[in-house]
Backbone as XML, in Angstrom:
<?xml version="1.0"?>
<chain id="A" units="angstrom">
  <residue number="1" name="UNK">
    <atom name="N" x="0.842" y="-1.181" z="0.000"/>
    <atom name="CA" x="0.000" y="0.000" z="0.000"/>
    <atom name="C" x="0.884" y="1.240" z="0.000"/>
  </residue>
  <residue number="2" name="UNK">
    <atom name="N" x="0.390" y="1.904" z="-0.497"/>
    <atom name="CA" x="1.233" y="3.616" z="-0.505"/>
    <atom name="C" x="1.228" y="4.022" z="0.538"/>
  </residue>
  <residue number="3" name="UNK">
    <atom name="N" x="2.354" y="5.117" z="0.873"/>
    <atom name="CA" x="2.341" y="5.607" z="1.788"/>
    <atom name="C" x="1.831" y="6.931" z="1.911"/>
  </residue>
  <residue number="4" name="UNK">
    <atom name="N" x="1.231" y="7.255" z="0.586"/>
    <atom name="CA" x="0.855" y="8.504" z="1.044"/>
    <atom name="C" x="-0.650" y="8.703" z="1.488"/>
  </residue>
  <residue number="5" name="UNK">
    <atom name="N" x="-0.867" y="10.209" z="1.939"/>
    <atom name="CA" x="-2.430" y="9.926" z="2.609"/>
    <atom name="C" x="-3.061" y="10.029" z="2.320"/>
  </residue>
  <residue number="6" name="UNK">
    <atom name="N" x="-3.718" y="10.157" z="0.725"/>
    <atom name="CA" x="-4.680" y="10.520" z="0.130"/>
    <atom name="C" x="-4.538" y="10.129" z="-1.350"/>
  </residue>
  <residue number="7" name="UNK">
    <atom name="N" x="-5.025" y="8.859" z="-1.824"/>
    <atom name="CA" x="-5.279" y="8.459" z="-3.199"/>
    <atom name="C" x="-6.089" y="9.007" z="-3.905"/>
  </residue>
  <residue number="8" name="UNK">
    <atom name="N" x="-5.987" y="8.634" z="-5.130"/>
    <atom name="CA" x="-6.742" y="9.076" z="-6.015"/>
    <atom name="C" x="-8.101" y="7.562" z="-6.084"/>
  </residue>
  <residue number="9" name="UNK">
    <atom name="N" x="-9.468" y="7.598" z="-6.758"/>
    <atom name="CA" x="-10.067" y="6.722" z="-6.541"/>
    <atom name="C" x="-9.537" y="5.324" z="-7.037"/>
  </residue>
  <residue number="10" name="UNK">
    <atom name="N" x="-8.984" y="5.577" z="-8.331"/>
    <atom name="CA" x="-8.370" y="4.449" z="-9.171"/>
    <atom name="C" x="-7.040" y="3.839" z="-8.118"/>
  </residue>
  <residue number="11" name="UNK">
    <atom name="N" x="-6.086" y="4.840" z="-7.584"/>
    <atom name="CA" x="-5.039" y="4.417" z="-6.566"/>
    <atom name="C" x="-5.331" y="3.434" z="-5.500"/>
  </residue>
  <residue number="12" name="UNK">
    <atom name="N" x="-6.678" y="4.296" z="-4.585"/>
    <atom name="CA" x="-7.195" y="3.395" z="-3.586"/>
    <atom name="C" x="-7.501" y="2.398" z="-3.993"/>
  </residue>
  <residue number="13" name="UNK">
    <atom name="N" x="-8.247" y="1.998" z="-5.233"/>
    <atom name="CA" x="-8.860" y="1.000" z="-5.321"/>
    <atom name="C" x="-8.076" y="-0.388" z="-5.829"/>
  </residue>
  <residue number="14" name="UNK">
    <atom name="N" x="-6.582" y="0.042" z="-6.243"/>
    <atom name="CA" x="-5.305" y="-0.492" z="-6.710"/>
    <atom name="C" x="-4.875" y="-1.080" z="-5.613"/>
  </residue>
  <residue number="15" name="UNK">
    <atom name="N" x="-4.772" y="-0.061" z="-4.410"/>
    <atom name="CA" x="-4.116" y="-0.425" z="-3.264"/>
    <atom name="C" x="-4.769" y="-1.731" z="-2.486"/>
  </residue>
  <residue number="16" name="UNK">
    <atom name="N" x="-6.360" y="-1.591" z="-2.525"/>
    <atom name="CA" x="-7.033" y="-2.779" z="-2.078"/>
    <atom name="C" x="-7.615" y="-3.669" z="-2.387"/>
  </residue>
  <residue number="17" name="UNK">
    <atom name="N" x="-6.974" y="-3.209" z="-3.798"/>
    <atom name="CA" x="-7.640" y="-4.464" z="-4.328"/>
    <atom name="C" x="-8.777" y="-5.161" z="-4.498"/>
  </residue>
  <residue number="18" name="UNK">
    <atom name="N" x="-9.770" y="-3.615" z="-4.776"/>
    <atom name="CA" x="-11.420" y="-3.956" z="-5.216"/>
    <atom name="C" x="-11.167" y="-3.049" z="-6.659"/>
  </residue>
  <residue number="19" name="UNK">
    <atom name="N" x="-12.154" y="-3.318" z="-6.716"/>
    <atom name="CA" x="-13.053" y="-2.128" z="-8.130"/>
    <atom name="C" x="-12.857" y="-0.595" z="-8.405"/>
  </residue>
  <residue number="20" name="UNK">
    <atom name="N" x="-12.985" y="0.455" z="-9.103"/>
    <atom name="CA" x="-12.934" y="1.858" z="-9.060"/>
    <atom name="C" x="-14.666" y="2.008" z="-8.276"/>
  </residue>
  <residue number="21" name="UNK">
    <atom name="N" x="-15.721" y="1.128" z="-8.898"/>
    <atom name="CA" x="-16.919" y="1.201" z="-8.543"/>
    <atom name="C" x="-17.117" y="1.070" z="-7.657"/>
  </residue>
  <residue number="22" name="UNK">
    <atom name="N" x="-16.328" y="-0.322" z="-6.478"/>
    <atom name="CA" x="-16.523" y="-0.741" z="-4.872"/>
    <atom name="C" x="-16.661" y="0.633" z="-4.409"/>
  </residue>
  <residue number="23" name="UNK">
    <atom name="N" x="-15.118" y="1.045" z="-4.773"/>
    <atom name="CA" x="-14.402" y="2.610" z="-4.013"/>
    <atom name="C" x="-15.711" y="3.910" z="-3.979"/>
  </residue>
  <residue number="24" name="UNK">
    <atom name="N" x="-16.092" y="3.923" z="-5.180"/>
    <atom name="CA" x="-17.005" y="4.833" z="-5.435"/>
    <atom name="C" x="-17.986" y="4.589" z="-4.681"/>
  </residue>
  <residue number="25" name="UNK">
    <atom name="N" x="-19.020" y="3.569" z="-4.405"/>
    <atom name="CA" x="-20.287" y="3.080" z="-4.158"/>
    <atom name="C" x="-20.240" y="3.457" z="-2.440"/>
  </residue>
  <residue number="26" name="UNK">
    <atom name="N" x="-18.438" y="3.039" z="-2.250"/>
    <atom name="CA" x="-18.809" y="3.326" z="-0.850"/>
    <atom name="C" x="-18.538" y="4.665" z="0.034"/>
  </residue>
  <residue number="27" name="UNK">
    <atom name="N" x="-17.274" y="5.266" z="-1.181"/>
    <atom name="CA" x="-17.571" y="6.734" z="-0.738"/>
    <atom name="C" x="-19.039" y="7.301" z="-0.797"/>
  </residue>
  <residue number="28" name="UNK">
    <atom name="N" x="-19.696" y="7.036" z="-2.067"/>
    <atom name="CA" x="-21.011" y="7.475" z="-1.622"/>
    <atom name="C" x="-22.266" y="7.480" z="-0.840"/>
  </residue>
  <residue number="29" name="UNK">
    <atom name="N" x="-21.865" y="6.069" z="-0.337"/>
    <atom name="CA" x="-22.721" y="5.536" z="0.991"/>
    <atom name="C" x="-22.026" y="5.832" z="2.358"/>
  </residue>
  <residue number="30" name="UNK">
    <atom name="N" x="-21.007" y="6.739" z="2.432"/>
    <atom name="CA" x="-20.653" y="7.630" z="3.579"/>
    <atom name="C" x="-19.324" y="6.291" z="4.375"/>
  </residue>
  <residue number="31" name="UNK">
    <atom name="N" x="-18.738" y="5.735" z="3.929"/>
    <atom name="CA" x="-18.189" y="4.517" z="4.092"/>
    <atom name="C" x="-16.667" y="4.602" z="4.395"/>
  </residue>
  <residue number="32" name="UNK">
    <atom name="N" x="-16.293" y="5.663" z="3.468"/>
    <atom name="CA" x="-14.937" y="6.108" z="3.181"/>
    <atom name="C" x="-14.503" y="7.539" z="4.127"/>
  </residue>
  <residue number="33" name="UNK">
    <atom name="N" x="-14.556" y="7.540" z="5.641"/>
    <atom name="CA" x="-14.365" y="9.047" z="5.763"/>
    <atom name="C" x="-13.250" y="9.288" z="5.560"/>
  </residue>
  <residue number="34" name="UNK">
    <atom name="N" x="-12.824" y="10.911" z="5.375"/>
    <atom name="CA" x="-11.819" y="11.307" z="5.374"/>
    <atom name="C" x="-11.974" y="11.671" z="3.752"/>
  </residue>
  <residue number="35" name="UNK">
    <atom name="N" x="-12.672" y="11.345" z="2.889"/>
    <atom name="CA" x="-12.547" y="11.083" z="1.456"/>
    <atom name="C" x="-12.761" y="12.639" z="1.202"/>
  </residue>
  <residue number="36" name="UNK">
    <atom name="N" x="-12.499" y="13.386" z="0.148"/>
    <atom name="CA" x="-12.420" y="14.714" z="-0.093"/>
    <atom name="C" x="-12.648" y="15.238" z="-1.157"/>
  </residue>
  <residue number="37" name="UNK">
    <atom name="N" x="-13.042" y="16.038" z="-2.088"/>
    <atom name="CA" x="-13.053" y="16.368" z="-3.122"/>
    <atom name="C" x="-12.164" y="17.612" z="-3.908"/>
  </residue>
  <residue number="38" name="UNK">
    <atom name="N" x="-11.178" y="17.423" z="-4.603"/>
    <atom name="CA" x="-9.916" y="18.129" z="-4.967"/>
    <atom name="C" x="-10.498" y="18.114" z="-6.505"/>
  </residue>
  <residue number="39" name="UNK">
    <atom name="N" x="-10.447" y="19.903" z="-6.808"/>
    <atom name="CA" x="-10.771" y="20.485" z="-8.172"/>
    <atom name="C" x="-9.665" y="19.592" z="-9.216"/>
  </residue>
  <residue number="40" name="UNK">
    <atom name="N" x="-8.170" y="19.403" z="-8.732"/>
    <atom name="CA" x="-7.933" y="18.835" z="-10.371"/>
    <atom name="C" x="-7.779" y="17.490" z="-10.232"/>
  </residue>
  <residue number="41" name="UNK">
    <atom name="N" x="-7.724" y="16.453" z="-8.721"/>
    <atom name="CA" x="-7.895" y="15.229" z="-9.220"/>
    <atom name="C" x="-8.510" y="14.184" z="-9.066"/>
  </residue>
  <residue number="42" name="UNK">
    <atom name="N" x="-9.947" y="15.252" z="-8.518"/>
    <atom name="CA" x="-11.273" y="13.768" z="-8.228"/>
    <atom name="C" x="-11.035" y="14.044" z="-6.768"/>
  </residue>
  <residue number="43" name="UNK">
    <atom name="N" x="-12.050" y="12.391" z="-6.366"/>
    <atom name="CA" x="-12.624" y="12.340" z="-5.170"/>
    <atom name="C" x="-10.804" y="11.763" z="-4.379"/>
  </residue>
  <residue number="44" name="UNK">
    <atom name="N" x="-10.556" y="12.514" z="-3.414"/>
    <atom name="CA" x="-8.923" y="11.643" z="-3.093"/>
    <atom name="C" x="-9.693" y="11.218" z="-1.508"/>
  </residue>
  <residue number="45" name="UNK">
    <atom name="N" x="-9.061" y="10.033" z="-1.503"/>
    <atom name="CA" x="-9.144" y="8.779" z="-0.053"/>
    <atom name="C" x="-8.090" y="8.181" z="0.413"/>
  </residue>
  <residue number="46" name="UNK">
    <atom name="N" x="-8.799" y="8.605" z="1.667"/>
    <atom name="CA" x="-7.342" y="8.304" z="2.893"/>
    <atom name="C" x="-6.761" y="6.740" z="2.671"/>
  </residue>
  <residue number="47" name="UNK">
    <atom name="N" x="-5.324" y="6.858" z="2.817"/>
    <atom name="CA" x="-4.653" y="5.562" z="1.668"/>
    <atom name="C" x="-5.064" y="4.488" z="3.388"/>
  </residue>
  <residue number="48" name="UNK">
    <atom name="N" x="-5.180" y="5.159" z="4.692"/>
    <atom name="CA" x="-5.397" y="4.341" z="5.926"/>
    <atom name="C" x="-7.071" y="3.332" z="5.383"/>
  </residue>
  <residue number="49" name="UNK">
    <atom name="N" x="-7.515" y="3.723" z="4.233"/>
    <atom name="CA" x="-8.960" y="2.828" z="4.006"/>
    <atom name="C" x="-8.705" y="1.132" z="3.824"/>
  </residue>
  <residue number="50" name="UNK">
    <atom name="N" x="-7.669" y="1.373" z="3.598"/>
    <atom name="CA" x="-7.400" y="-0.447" z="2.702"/>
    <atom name="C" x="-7.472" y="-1.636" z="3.795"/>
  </residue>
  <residue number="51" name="UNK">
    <atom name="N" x="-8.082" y="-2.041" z="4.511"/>
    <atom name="CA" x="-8.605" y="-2.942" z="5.393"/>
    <atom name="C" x="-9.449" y="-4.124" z="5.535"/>
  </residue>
  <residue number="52" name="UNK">
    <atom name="N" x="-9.439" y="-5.228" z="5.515"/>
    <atom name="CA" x="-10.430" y="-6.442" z="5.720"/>
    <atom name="C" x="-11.901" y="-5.823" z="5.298"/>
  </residue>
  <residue number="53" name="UNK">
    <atom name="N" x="-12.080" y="-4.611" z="6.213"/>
    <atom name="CA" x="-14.027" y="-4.128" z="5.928"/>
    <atom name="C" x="-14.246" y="-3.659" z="4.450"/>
  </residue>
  <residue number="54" name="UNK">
    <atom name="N" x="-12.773" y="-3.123" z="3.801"/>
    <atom name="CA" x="-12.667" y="-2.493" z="2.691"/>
    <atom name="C" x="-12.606" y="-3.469" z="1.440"/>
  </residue>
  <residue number="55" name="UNK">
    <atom name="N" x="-11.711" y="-4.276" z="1.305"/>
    <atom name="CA" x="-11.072" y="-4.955" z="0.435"/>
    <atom name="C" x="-12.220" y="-6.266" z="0.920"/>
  </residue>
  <residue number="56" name="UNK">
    <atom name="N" x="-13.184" y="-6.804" z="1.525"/>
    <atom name="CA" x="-14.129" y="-7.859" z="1.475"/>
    <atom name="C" x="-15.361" y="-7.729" z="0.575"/>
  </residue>
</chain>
């Protein structure tokens, strides 16, 4: 996993090894805190998400 603190959706979802869609579905169901919205590169998520609750 990266070390840095804030992926991009495609990154996170690299890092844990689900879907761009998992990532998405669950930022939008309030799932992902910390998740943020940055004008030039999308929704960015805390790289600390990648976990058993995440990646199942």
């Amino acid at each position: 996993m990266s070390t840095r603190p804030l992926l991009t959706q495609r990154e996170a979802a690299a890092a844990c090894g689900v879907s761009r869609t998992t990532i998405r579905r669950r930022r939008e169901a309030g799932e992902l805190p910390g998740a943020v919205l940055d004008e030039d590169r999308g929704w960015l998520i805390p790289s600390r998400i990648c976990s058993p609750r995440v990646s199942g």
